[in-house]
CSV table of C-alpha atoms in Angstrom, one decimal:
chain,number,residue,atom,x,y,z
G,1206,MET,CA,89.9,128.6,131.9
G,1207,THR,CA,91.2,125.2,131.1
G,1208,ALA,CA,89.2,122.3,129.6
G,1209,VAL,CA,89.4,118.6,130.4
G,1210,ILE,CA,89.3,116.2,127.7
G,1211,THR,CA,89.0,112.7,128.8
G,1212,VAL,CA,90.6,110.0,127.2
G,1213,PRO,CA,88.0,107.1,127.0
G,1214,SER,CA,89.3,103.6,128.8
G,1215,SER,CA,89.5,101.9,125.3
G,1216,LEU,CA,91.2,104.4,122.8
G,1217,ASP,CA,90.8,103.3,119.2
G,1218,ASP,CA,89.8,104.9,115.7
G,1219,LEU,CA,86.0,104.8,116.6
G,1220,SER,CA,86.2,105.7,120.1
G,1221,PHE,CA,88.7,108.5,119.4
G,1222,GLU,CA,85.9,110.7,118.1
G,1223,LEU,CA,84.7,110.9,121.7
G,1224,VAL,CA,88.0,112.8,122.2
G,1225,LEU,CA,87.3,115.1,119.2
G,1226,ASP,CA,83.4,115.4,119.9
G,1227,GLN,CA,84.8,117.2,123.3
G,1228,LEU,CA,87.5,119.1,121.5
G,1229,ALA,CA,85.2,120.8,119.3
G,1230,ALA,CA,83.6,123.0,121.9
G,1231,HIS,CA,87.1,124.4,122.4
G,1232,PRO,CA,88.5,127.0,119.9
G,1233,ALA,CA,92.5,126.1,119.1
G,1234,ASP,CA,94.0,128.7,121.5
G,1235,ALA,CA,92.1,127.7,124.6
G,1236,LYS,CA,94.2,125.8,127.3
G,1237,VAL,CA,93.3,121.9,127.2
G,1238,ILE,CA,94.1,119.1,129.5
G,1239,VAL,CA,94.1,115.7,127.7
G,1240,ASP,CA,93.4,113.3,130.7
G,1241,ALA,CA,94.4,109.7,129.7
G,1242,ARG,CA,94.6,108.5,133.6
G,1243,HIS,CA,92.0,105.9,133.1
G,1244,CYS,CA,92.6,104.8,129.7
G,1245,THR,CA,93.6,101.2,129.5
G,1246,PHE,CA,93.8,100.4,125.9
G,1247,ALA,CA,95.1,102.4,123.0
G,1248,SER,CA,95.4,101.0,119.4
G,1249,PRO,CA,98.2,102.5,117.1
G,1250,TYR,CA,95.6,104.9,115.7
G,1251,GLY,CA,94.7,106.2,119.2
G,1252,LEU,CA,98.3,106.8,120.0
G,1253,THR,CA,99.5,108.7,116.9
G,1254,ALA,CA,96.1,110.7,116.9
G,1255,LEU,CA,96.6,111.8,120.4
G,1256,LEU,CA,100.1,113.1,119.2
G,1257,THR,CA,98.4,114.7,116.0
G,1258,LEU,CA,95.8,116.4,118.5
G,1259,ALA,CA,98.2,118.2,120.2
G,1260,GLN,CA,99.8,119.5,117.0
G,1261,THR,CA,96.6,121.2,116.3
G,1262,ARG,CA,96.4,123.4,119.0
G,1263,SER,CA,98.0,126.7,119.2
G,1264,GLU,CA,98.0,126.6,122.9
G,1265,ARG,CA,100.1,124.1,124.4
G,1266,PRO,CA,98.1,121.1,125.8
G,1267,ALA,CA,98.8,119.4,128.9
G,1268,PHE,CA,98.8,115.6,129.0
G,1269,LEU,CA,97.9,113.1,132.1
G,1270,PRO,CA,99.5,109.7,131.3
G,1271,PRO,CA,97.7,106.2,132.3
G,1272,GLU,CA,97.8,105.3,135.7
G,1273,ASP,CA,98.0,102.0,135.4
G,1274,ALA,CA,102.0,101.0,135.4
G,1275,ASP,CA,101.6,98.3,133.0
G,1276,LYS,CA,99.4,100.7,130.5
G,1277,LEU,CA,102.1,103.4,131.2
G,1278,THR,CA,105.0,100.9,130.3
G,1279,TYR,CA,103.5,99.9,127.3
G,1280,TRP,CA,102.8,103.7,125.9
G,1281,ALA,CA,106.5,104.1,126.7
G,1282,ARG,CA,107.5,100.8,124.8
G,1283,ALA,CA,105.4,102.2,122.1
G,1284,GLY,CA,107.4,105.6,121.8
G,1285,PHE,CA,104.3,107.8,122.8
G,1286,PHE,CA,106.1,109.7,125.3
G,1287,ARG,CA,109.4,110.1,123.4
G,1288,TYR,CA,107.0,112.4,121.1
G,1289,ALA,CA,104.2,113.5,123.4
G,1290,GLU,CA,107.0,115.5,125.1
G,1291,GLU,CA,107.6,117.7,122.2
G,1292,VAL,CA,103.9,118.5,121.9
G,1293,TYR,CA,102.3,118.4,125.2
G,1294,ASP,CA,103.2,119.3,128.9
G,1295,VAL,CA,103.3,115.6,130.1
G,1296,GLN,CA,102.7,115.6,133.8
G,1297,GLY,CA,104.3,113.4,136.2
G,1298,SER,CA,107.1,110.8,135.4
G,1299,VAL,CA,107.0,108.3,132.6
G,1300,PRO,CA,109.0,105.3,131.9
G,1301,ARG,CA,111.8,105.4,129.7
G,1302,PRO,CA,111.1,103.3,126.5
G,1303,ARG,CA,112.7,100.0,126.2
G,1304,SER,CA,113.5,97.6,123.2
G,1305,THR,CA,110.6,96.5,121.4
G,1306,SER,CA,112.4,93.5,119.6
G,1307,GLU,CA,110.3,91.0,121.5
G,1308,SER,CA,106.8,92.7,121.9
G,1309,ASP,CA,104.0,92.7,119.3
G,1310,VAL,CA,105.0,96.2,118.3
G,1311,LEU,CA,106.2,95.9,114.7
G,1312,LEU,CA,107.2,99.4,114.6
G,1313,GLU,CA,106.9,101.7,117.6
G,1314,ILE,CA,105.8,105.5,117.0
G,1315,THR,CA,108.0,107.2,114.2
G,1316,PRO,CA,107.8,110.5,113.1
G,1317,VAL,CA,107.5,111.1,109.1
G,1318,VAL,CA,108.4,114.1,107.9
G,1319,LYS,CA,110.3,113.9,104.5
G,1320,SER,CA,111.2,111.4,102.0
G,1321,ASP,CA,113.9,109.7,104.0
G,1322,ASP,CA,111.9,109.2,106.7
G,1323,VAL,CA,109.8,106.6,104.6
G,1324,HIS,CA,113.0,104.8,103.9
G,1325,THR,CA,113.9,104.2,107.4
G,1326,VAL,CA,110.2,103.0,108.3
G,1327,VAL,CA,110.7,100.6,105.4
G,1328,GLU,CA,114.3,99.4,106.7
G,1329,ARG,CA,113.1,98.8,109.9
G,1330,ILE,CA,109.9,97.2,109.4
G,1331,LYS,CA,110.2,94.7,106.3
G,1332,ASP,CA,112.2,92.0,107.7
G,1333,LYS,CA,110.0,91.6,110.9
G,1334,ALA,CA,106.9,92.4,109.0
G,1335,THR,CA,107.7,89.3,106.7
G,1336,GLN,CA,108.2,87.0,109.6
G,1337,ILE,CA,105.1,88.2,111.1
G,1338,LEU,CA,103.0,88.2,108.4
G,1339,THR,CA,104.4,84.8,107.3
G,1340,ASN,CA,104.7,83.2,110.5
G,1341,ARG,CA,101.4,84.5,112.8
G,1342,LEU,CA,99.1,85.7,109.9
G,1343,HIS,CA,100.0,82.5,107.4
G,1344,LEU,CA,100.0,85.2,104.7
G,1345,ILE,CA,102.2,84.2,101.4
G,1346,SER,CA,105.1,86.3,100.4
G,1347,ARG,CA,103.7,88.5,98.0
G,1348,ALA,CA,101.0,89.7,100.8
G,1349,THR,CA,104.2,90.8,102.9
G,1350,MET,CA,105.5,92.7,100.1
G,1351,GLY,CA,102.2,94.5,99.5
G,1352,PHE,CA,102.2,95.1,103.3
G,1353,THR,CA,105.5,97.0,103.0
G,1354,MET,CA,104.4,98.7,100.1
G,1355,ALA,CA,101.3,99.7,101.8
G,1356,LEU,CA,102.8,101.2,104.5
G,1357,SER,CA,105.3,103.0,102.5
G,1358,GLU,CA,102.4,104.7,100.2
G,1359,ALA,CA,100.5,105.7,103.4
G,1360,CYS,CA,103.6,107.4,105.0
G,1361,GLN,CA,104.2,109.1,101.6
G,1362,ASN,CA,100.7,110.9,101.6
G,1363,ILE,CA,102.1,112.8,104.6
G,1364,VAL,CA,105.3,113.9,102.7
G,1365,GLU,CA,103.6,114.6,99.8
G,1366,HIS,CA,100.3,116.0,100.8
G,1367,ALA,CA,100.3,116.9,104.3
G,1368,GLY,CA,102.7,120.3,104.4
G,1369,ARG,CA,103.6,119.0,108.0
G,1370,GLY,CA,105.0,116.2,109.8
G,1371,GLY,CA,102.9,113.1,111.0
G,1372,TRP,CA,103.3,109.8,112.5
G,1373,VAL,CA,103.1,106.2,111.9
G,1374,MET,CA,103.1,102.8,114.0
G,1375,VAL,CA,102.4,99.5,113.6
G,1376,GLN,CA,101.2,96.7,115.8
G,1377,VAL,CA,100.0,92.8,115.6
G,1378,TYR,CA,96.7,91.9,117.6
G,1379,GLN,CA,94.5,89.2,118.5
G,1380,TYR,CA,91.1,90.0,117.6
G,1381,ARG,CA,89.1,88.1,119.9
G,1382,LYS,CA,85.6,89.4,119.3
G,1383,ARG,CA,85.5,90.2,115.6
G,1384,LEU,CA,87.7,87.8,114.2
G,1385,GLY,CA,87.3,84.9,116.5
G,1386,GLY,CA,90.8,84.9,118.0
G,1387,ARG,CA,92.6,85.5,114.7
G,1388,HIS,CA,95.6,87.8,114.7
G,1389,ALA,CA,95.6,91.2,112.5
G,1390,VAL,CA,98.4,93.5,111.7
G,1391,VAL,CA,97.2,97.2,112.2
G,1392,ILE,CA,98.9,100.0,110.5
G,1393,ALA,CA,98.1,103.6,111.7
G,1394,VAL,CA,99.4,106.6,109.9
G,1395,CYS,CA,98.1,110.3,111.2
G,1396,ASP,CA,98.9,113.7,110.5
G,1397,ALA,CA,97.5,117.3,111.2
G,1398,GLY,CA,98.3,118.8,107.9
G,1399,LEU,CA,96.3,120.1,105.1
G,1400,GLY,CA,93.8,116.9,104.6
G,1401,PHE,CA,92.0,115.6,101.7
G,1402,ARG,CA,89.8,118.6,100.9
G,1403,ARG,CA,92.1,121.4,101.0
G,1404,SER,CA,94.7,119.4,99.2
G,1405,LEU,CA,92.7,118.7,96.3
G,1406,GLU,CA,91.0,122.4,96.5
G,1407,SER,CA,94.5,123.7,95.4
G,1408,SER,CA,94.2,121.7,92.2
G,1409,PRO,CA,92.3,122.2,89.2
G,1410,ARG,CA,91.6,118.5,89.1
G,1411,ARG,CA,89.3,119.2,92.0
G,1412,PRO,CA,85.6,117.9,91.0
G,1413,LEU,CA,83.2,120.9,90.4
G,1414,THR,CA,80.2,120.3,92.4
G,1415,ASP,CA,77.7,121.7,94.9
G,1416,ARG,CA,78.1,118.7,97.0
G,1417,TRP,CA,82.1,119.2,97.8
G,1418,ASP,CA,82.7,118.7,101.5
G,1419,ASP,CA,85.1,116.6,103.3
G,1420,GLY,CA,83.5,113.1,102.4
G,1421,PHE,CA,83.2,114.0,98.6
G,1422,ALA,CA,87.0,114.9,98.7
G,1423,LEU,CA,87.9,111.5,100.6
G,1424,GLU,CA,85.7,109.7,97.9
G,1425,THR,CA,87.5,111.6,95.4
G,1426,ALA,CA,91.2,110.7,96.3
G,1427,VAL,CA,90.7,107.2,98.0
G,1428,VAL,CA,88.0,105.4,95.6
G,1429,ASN,CA,88.4,107.6,92.4
G,1430,GLY,CA,92.4,107.7,92.8
G,1431,VAL,CA,92.5,111.6,92.2
G,1432,SER,CA,95.3,113.3,93.3
G,1433,ARG,CA,96.1,117.2,93.5
G,1434,TYR,CA,98.8,116.5,90.7
G,1435,GLY,CA,98.2,116.5,87.3
G,1436,ASP,CA,100.8,113.8,86.7
G,1437,PRO,CA,98.8,110.7,85.4
G,1438,GLY,CA,100.6,108.3,87.4
G,1439,ARG,CA,99.7,110.2,90.7
G,1440,GLY,CA,96.9,108.5,92.7
G,1441,GLN,CA,98.2,104.9,92.5
G,1442,GLY,CA,99.3,105.1,96.0
G,1443,LEU,CA,95.9,104.8,97.5
G,1444,LYS,CA,94.5,103.1,94.9
G,1445,GLY,CA,97.3,100.5,95.3
G,1446,ILE,CA,96.4,100.4,99.1
G,1447,ARG,CA,92.7,99.8,98.7
G,1448,GLY,CA,93.8,97.0,96.1
G,1449,TYR,CA,96.0,95.4,98.5
G,1450,VAL,CA,93.4,95.6,101.5
G,1451,HIS,CA,90.7,94.2,99.6
G,1452,ARG,CA,93.0,91.4,98.3
G,1453,TRP,CA,93.6,90.2,101.7
G,1454,ASP,CA,90.3,90.7,103.3
G,1455,GLY,CA,91.6,93.5,105.1
G,1456,LYS,CA,90.1,97.1,106.2
G,1457,LEU,CA,91.2,100.6,105.3
G,1458,SER,CA,89.5,103.4,106.8
G,1459,VAL,CA,90.6,107.1,106.3
G,1460,ARG,CA,89.2,110.0,108.3
G,1461,SER,CA,89.9,113.7,107.3
G,1462,GLY,CA,88.4,117.0,108.2
G,1463,THR,CA,84.7,116.1,109.3
G,1464,ALA,CA,84.2,113.0,107.1
G,1465,ARG,CA,85.5,109.2,107.4
G,1466,ILE,CA,85.3,106.5,104.7
G,1467,ALA,CA,86.1,102.9,105.1
G,1468,LEU,CA,86.7,99.6,103.0
G,1469,VAL,CA,84.8,97.5,105.3
G,1470,PRO,CA,85.3,93.5,105.0
G,1471,PRO,CA,82.7,91.1,105.9
G,1472,TRP,CA,84.3,90.5,109.3
G,1473,ASP,CA,83.6,93.9,110.5
G,1474,ASP,CA,80.5,96.0,111.1
G,1475,ASP,CA,81.8,99.6,110.3
G,1476,VAL,CA,80.0,101.8,108.0
G,1477,PRO,CA,81.5,103.0,104.5
G,1478,ARG,CA,80.9,106.7,105.4
G,1479,ARG,CA,80.4,109.0,108.0
G,1480,ASP,CA,80.0,112.5,107.3
G,1481,ASN,CA,79.4,115.6,109.9
G,1482,LEU,CA,82.0,114.4,112.6
G,1483,ALA,CA,83.7,116.8,114.6
G,1484,PRO,CA,86.8,118.5,112.7
G,1485,PHE,CA,90.3,117.4,112.9
G,1486,ALA,CA,93.0,118.7,110.9
G,1487,GLY,CA,95.0,116.6,108.5
G,1488,ALA,CA,94.2,112.8,107.6
G,1489,GLN,CA,94.1,109.9,109.6
G,1490,LEU,CA,94.7,106.1,108.2
G,1491,GLN,CA,94.2,102.8,109.4
G,1492,ILE,CA,94.8,99.5,107.6
G,1493,THR,CA,93.9,96.2,109.0
G,1494,ILE,CA,95.1,93.0,107.6
G,1495,PRO,CA,93.8,89.8,109.2
G,1496,GLU,CA,95.3,86.4,109.9
G,1497,LYS,CA,94.4,84.0,106.7
G,1498,SER,CA,91.2,82.1,107.7
G,1499,ALA,CA,91.9,78.4,108.4
G,1500,ALA,CA,88.6,78.0,106.1
D,750,MET,CA,124.1,97.8,77.6
D,751,ARG,CA,123.1,96.4,81.3
D,752,ILE,CA,122.4,99.0,84.0
D,753,ASP,CA,122.3,97.9,87.6
D,754,VAL,CA,119.6,99.6,89.0
D,755,GLY,CA,120.6,98.8,92.6
D,756,SER,CA,124.0,100.5,91.8
D,757,VAL,CA,122.4,103.5,90.2
D,758,LEU,CA,120.7,103.9,93.5
D,759,ARG,CA,123.3,103.8,95.7
D,760,HIS,CA,126.0,105.3,93.3
D,761,SER,CA,124.9,107.4,90.7
D,762,ALA,CA,121.7,108.8,92.6
D,763,ASN,CA,123.6,108.9,95.8
D,764,LEU,CA,121.0,107.6,97.9
D,765,PRO,CA,122.3,105.0,100.6
D,766,TYR,CA,119.1,102.6,100.1
D,767,ALA,CA,118.4,99.1,98.9
D,768,ASP,CA,114.5,99.5,98.5
D,769,LEU,CA,112.9,101.5,95.7
D,770,VAL,CA,110.6,103.7,97.8
D,771,THR,CA,108.9,107.1,97.6
D,772,ARG,CA,108.6,109.1,94.2
D,773,SER,CA,111.6,111.6,94.6
D,774,THR,CA,113.7,108.4,95.0
D,775,GLY,CA,112.3,107.0,91.9
D,776,ALA,CA,112.4,110.2,89.9
D,777,ALA,CA,116.2,110.8,90.9
D,778,VAL,CA,117.1,106.9,89.7
D,779,ARG,CA,114.7,107.4,86.4
D,780,ARG,CA,116.9,110.5,85.6
D,781,CYS,CA,120.3,108.5,86.1
D,782,ILE,CA,119.0,105.6,83.9
D,783,GLU,CA,117.7,108.3,81.1
D,784,ALA,CA,121.3,109.8,81.2
D,785,GLU,CA,122.8,106.0,80.5
D,786,LEU,CA,120.6,105.4,77.9
D,787,SER,CA,121.0,108.6,76.0
D,788,SER,CA,124.4,107.2,75.2
D,789,LEU,CA,123.0,104.2,73.1
D,790,ALA,CA,122.5,103.8,69.5
D,791,HIS,CA,118.7,103.6,67.9
D,792,ASP,CA,119.0,99.7,67.8
D,793,ASP,CA,120.6,99.0,70.6
D,794,VAL,CA,118.8,96.6,73.5
D,795,ALA,CA,119.0,98.0,77.3
D,796,THR,CA,118.7,95.6,80.2
D,797,LEU,CA,117.7,97.1,83.4
D,798,ASP,CA,118.9,94.7,86.1
D,799,PHE,CA,116.7,95.0,89.6
D,800,THR,CA,118.6,92.1,90.9
D,801,HIS,CA,120.2,94.5,93.8
D,802,ILE,CA,116.8,95.9,94.5
D,803,GLY,CA,115.1,94.8,97.9
D,804,MET,CA,111.5,95.9,97.2
D,805,MET,CA,109.5,98.7,95.3
D,806,ASP,CA,106.5,100.5,96.0
D,807,TYR,CA,104.0,102.0,93.4
D,808,SER,CA,105.2,105.6,93.5
D,809,CYS,CA,108.6,104.2,92.6
D,810,ALA,CA,107.6,101.7,89.8
D,811,ASP,CA,105.5,104.4,88.2
D,812,GLU,CA,108.5,106.4,88.3
D,813,VAL,CA,111.3,104.1,87.4
D,814,VAL,CA,109.5,101.8,85.1
D,815,ALA,CA,106.1,103.4,83.7
D,816,LYS,CA,107.6,107.0,82.9
D,817,LEU,CA,110.8,105.5,81.4
D,818,LEU,CA,108.7,103.4,79.2
D,819,LEU,CA,106.3,106.4,78.4
D,820,ASP,CA,108.9,108.4,77.4
D,821,LEU,CA,110.5,106.0,75.2
D,822,ALA,CA,107.1,105.6,73.4
D,823,ARG,CA,106.7,109.4,73.4
D,824,ARG,CA,110.0,110.4,71.7
D,825,GLY,CA,110.7,107.2,70.0
D,826,GLY,CA,114.1,107.4,71.4
D,827,ARG,CA,116.9,105.3,72.2
D,828,PRO,CA,117.5,102.7,72.8
D,829,SER,CA,115.2,100.4,70.7
D,830,SER,CA,114.0,98.1,73.5
D,831,LEU,CA,114.3,97.5,77.3
D,832,VAL,CA,114.5,94.3,78.7
D,833,PHE,CA,113.8,94.1,82.5
D,834,HIS,CA,116.0,91.4,84.4
D,835,GLY,CA,116.2,90.2,88.1
D,836,ILE,CA,112.5,91.0,88.7
D,837,THR,CA,111.1,89.4,91.8
D,838,ASP,CA,107.6,89.1,93.7
D,839,ALA,CA,109.0,91.9,95.6
D,840,HIS,CA,108.9,94.2,92.6
D,841,LEU,CA,106.1,92.6,90.6
D,842,GLU,CA,103.1,93.7,92.4
D,843,ALA,CA,103.9,97.3,92.0
D,844,ILE,CA,104.8,97.1,88.3
D,845,GLU,CA,101.9,95.1,87.3
D,846,ASP,CA,99.8,97.8,88.8
D,847,VAL,CA,101.6,100.8,87.2
D,848,LEU,CA,101.5,98.9,83.8
D,849,LEU,CA,98.0,98.4,84.0
D,850,HIS,CA,97.2,101.7,84.9
D,851,HIS,CA,99.2,103.5,82.0
D,852,GLY,CA,98.2,100.4,79.6
D,853,LEU,CA,102.1,99.5,79.0
D,854,ALA,CA,103.9,96.2,79.0
D,855,LEU,CA,107.3,95.1,79.3
D,856,VAL,CA,109.4,92.2,78.6
D,857,VAL,CA,110.8,90.3,82.0
D,858,HIS,CA,113.9,88.1,81.4
D,859,PHE,CA,114.4,85.5,84.4
D,860,ALA,CA,117.9,84.2,85.3
D,861,ASP,CA,117.1,80.8,83.9
D,862,GLY,CA,116.3,81.9,80.4
D,863,ALA,CA,112.6,82.1,80.8
D,864,ALA,CA,110.8,85.2,79.9
D,865,ARG,CA,107.4,86.8,80.6
D,866,LEU,CA,105.2,89.4,79.2
D,867,VAL,CA,103.8,91.4,82.0
D,868,GLY,CA,101.4,94.6,82.0
D,869,ALA,CA,98.7,95.5,79.5
D,870,VAL,CA,98.2,93.1,76.5
D,871,SER,CA,95.6,91.7,74.8
D,872,GLU,CA,95.0,87.9,74.5
D,873,ASP,CA,96.1,87.8,70.9
D,874,GLU,CA,99.5,89.5,71.7
D,875,ARG,CA,100.1,87.3,74.3
D,876,VAL,CA,99.6,84.2,72.4
D,877,LEU,CA,101.9,85.5,69.5
D,878,TRP,CA,104.6,87.0,71.7
D,879,GLN,CA,104.9,83.5,73.4
D,880,LEU,CA,105.2,81.6,70.0
D,881,VAL,CA,107.8,84.0,68.9
D,882,HIS,CA,110.0,83.7,72.0
D,883,ALA,CA,109.4,79.9,72.4
D,884,ARG,CA,110.7,79.4,68.8
D,885,GLY,CA,113.3,82.8,68.2
D,886,THR,CA,112.1,84.2,64.9
D,887,TYR,CA,108.9,83.7,63.0
D,888,LEU,CA,108.0,84.5,59.7
D,889,VAL,CA,104.3,86.0,59.4
D,890,ASP,CA,102.9,83.0,57.6
D,891,ASP,CA,104.3,80.6,59.6
D,892,LEU,CA,103.1,82.5,62.9
D,893,ALA,CA,99.5,82.6,61.5
D,894,ARG,CA,99.7,79.0,60.8
D,895,ASP,CA,100.9,78.0,64.2
D,896,SER,CA,98.7,80.4,66.0
D,897,ALA,CA,95.7,79.1,63.7
D,898,ARG,CA,95.1,82.5,62.7
D,899,ASN,CA,94.8,84.5,59.4
D,900,SER,CA,98.1,86.1,58.4
D,901,ALA,CA,95.9,89.4,57.8
D,902,ASP,CA,94.6,89.3,61.6
D,903,VAL,CA,98.3,88.5,62.8
D,904,LEU,CA,100.3,91.3,60.6
D,905,PRO,CA,98.4,94.2,62.8
D,906,VAL,CA,99.1,92.4,66.2
D,907,LEU,CA,103.0,91.8,65.4
D,908,GLU,CA,102.9,95.7,64.3
D,909,ALA,CA,101.5,96.6,67.6
D,910,LEU,CA,104.0,94.4,69.7
D,911,LEU,CA,106.8,96.0,67.6
D,912,ASP,CA,105.6,99.6,68.2
D,913,ARG,CA,105.5,98.7,71.9
D,914,ARG,CA,109.1,97.4,71.8
D,915,LEU,CA,108.2,93.9,73.0
D,916,LEU,CA,109.2,92.3,69.9
D,917,ARG,CA,111.9,93.2,67.3
D,918,ARG,CA,112.1,92.9,63.5
D,919,ASP,CA,115.1,90.6,62.3
D,920,GLY,CA,115.0,90.6,58.4
D,921,PHE,CA,112.0,89.4,57.1
D,922,THR,CA,111.0,87.8,60.6
D,923,PHE,CA,109.7,88.9,63.6
D,924,ALA,CA,112.2,88.0,66.8
D,925,PRO,CA,112.2,88.5,70.6
D,926,ILE,CA,114.0,91.4,72.0
D,927,GLY,CA,117.1,91.1,74.2
D,928,VAL,CA,118.0,87.5,72.6
D,929,ALA,CA,120.4,87.3,69.7
D,930,SER,CA,119.1,85.6,66.8
């Protein structure tokens, strides 16, 4: 029996939970079809998380691409099908990816497996990021440096902790609703690896508590900067990301296992922590940095 | 001795990059720098030149800057002092964070001759360091007078700056590192 997992029309970090809620009912070896035919919007988080979803299945899933030609072109331009074809049986024909040089995709979907991949990501994005963050988001040069550092550290978490490869994507958006028309740049980094709880459980640095679960593990790592490595210099990457996001009025959310925590700025109405979510392997991180307010 | 960190990255560590990102890259560069520093005498001052480095992330700053300083402090090893040159905003955000994390500080020299104390320092340390750097050399009593402090209060602060290799002794005076008296 093949289960159909329907992708919502608007796919972002929050609505991806609807996908996982459907998936939770089916064991990893069950055949599933991920149906994105009616999806009209997908954020970098949505696209990279869809790829990691396929990695969590022992039975290779099928994928139905968006029906709308414009959306299909966008997904191709973002590099989605290049990697989807490695992990899904993609149904029907999809367009060939074209150059993203003139688009708002700052970094198309890029695999992160090893340390060299992080260098590639930084090399590819830093000049364009500087240009966009300075000209469109009106941030000072120090903010653009911090942005590339945050991106580098987020990608390194995959190399250092996940135990398997993941993907990163970066895009600029105009946030009509939440930011009153201001632009924002969004980084999504998703993997289907160990996740925070299992990573910390492999270390004596794991806090001894009866409350130990995915949410506690996320707080331990993201808020308290604890790493599974004993080296006192470890854990600064996520701490640095948190500091950067806070300084520039941004938002950080990290999901792992069955929990999600968020550093929520005043312009957003997300909640700081969600528990008892549908289980999903690995870690999924999103960073949003808004255009500097005119006020 | 001047060590071009960009050259170390590309040639000694054999990594074809312009940026100091990822912990493994930082560790490789640090090992190469440590090998170069080991040939110095105890009273030598080494300059690490970051002019040809693009950006630096937290992990690399921890490996290349913090671990190097921690190792020098722990072993009392060579050289006597490290001076950092060619540091820009592209490096400073990560460097300041890791220095504060470890309670470390360092001296950055700029191309125009200006210098800045970066990292975890007390207000007293910063004031006295700035006075010494502005004048070149200072006797303890003169420094106490110019900073409106007692000599007995000034001396332990200066000793701490010596221990942290942020100043050096020059006879009976205290002097900036990396500057000939």
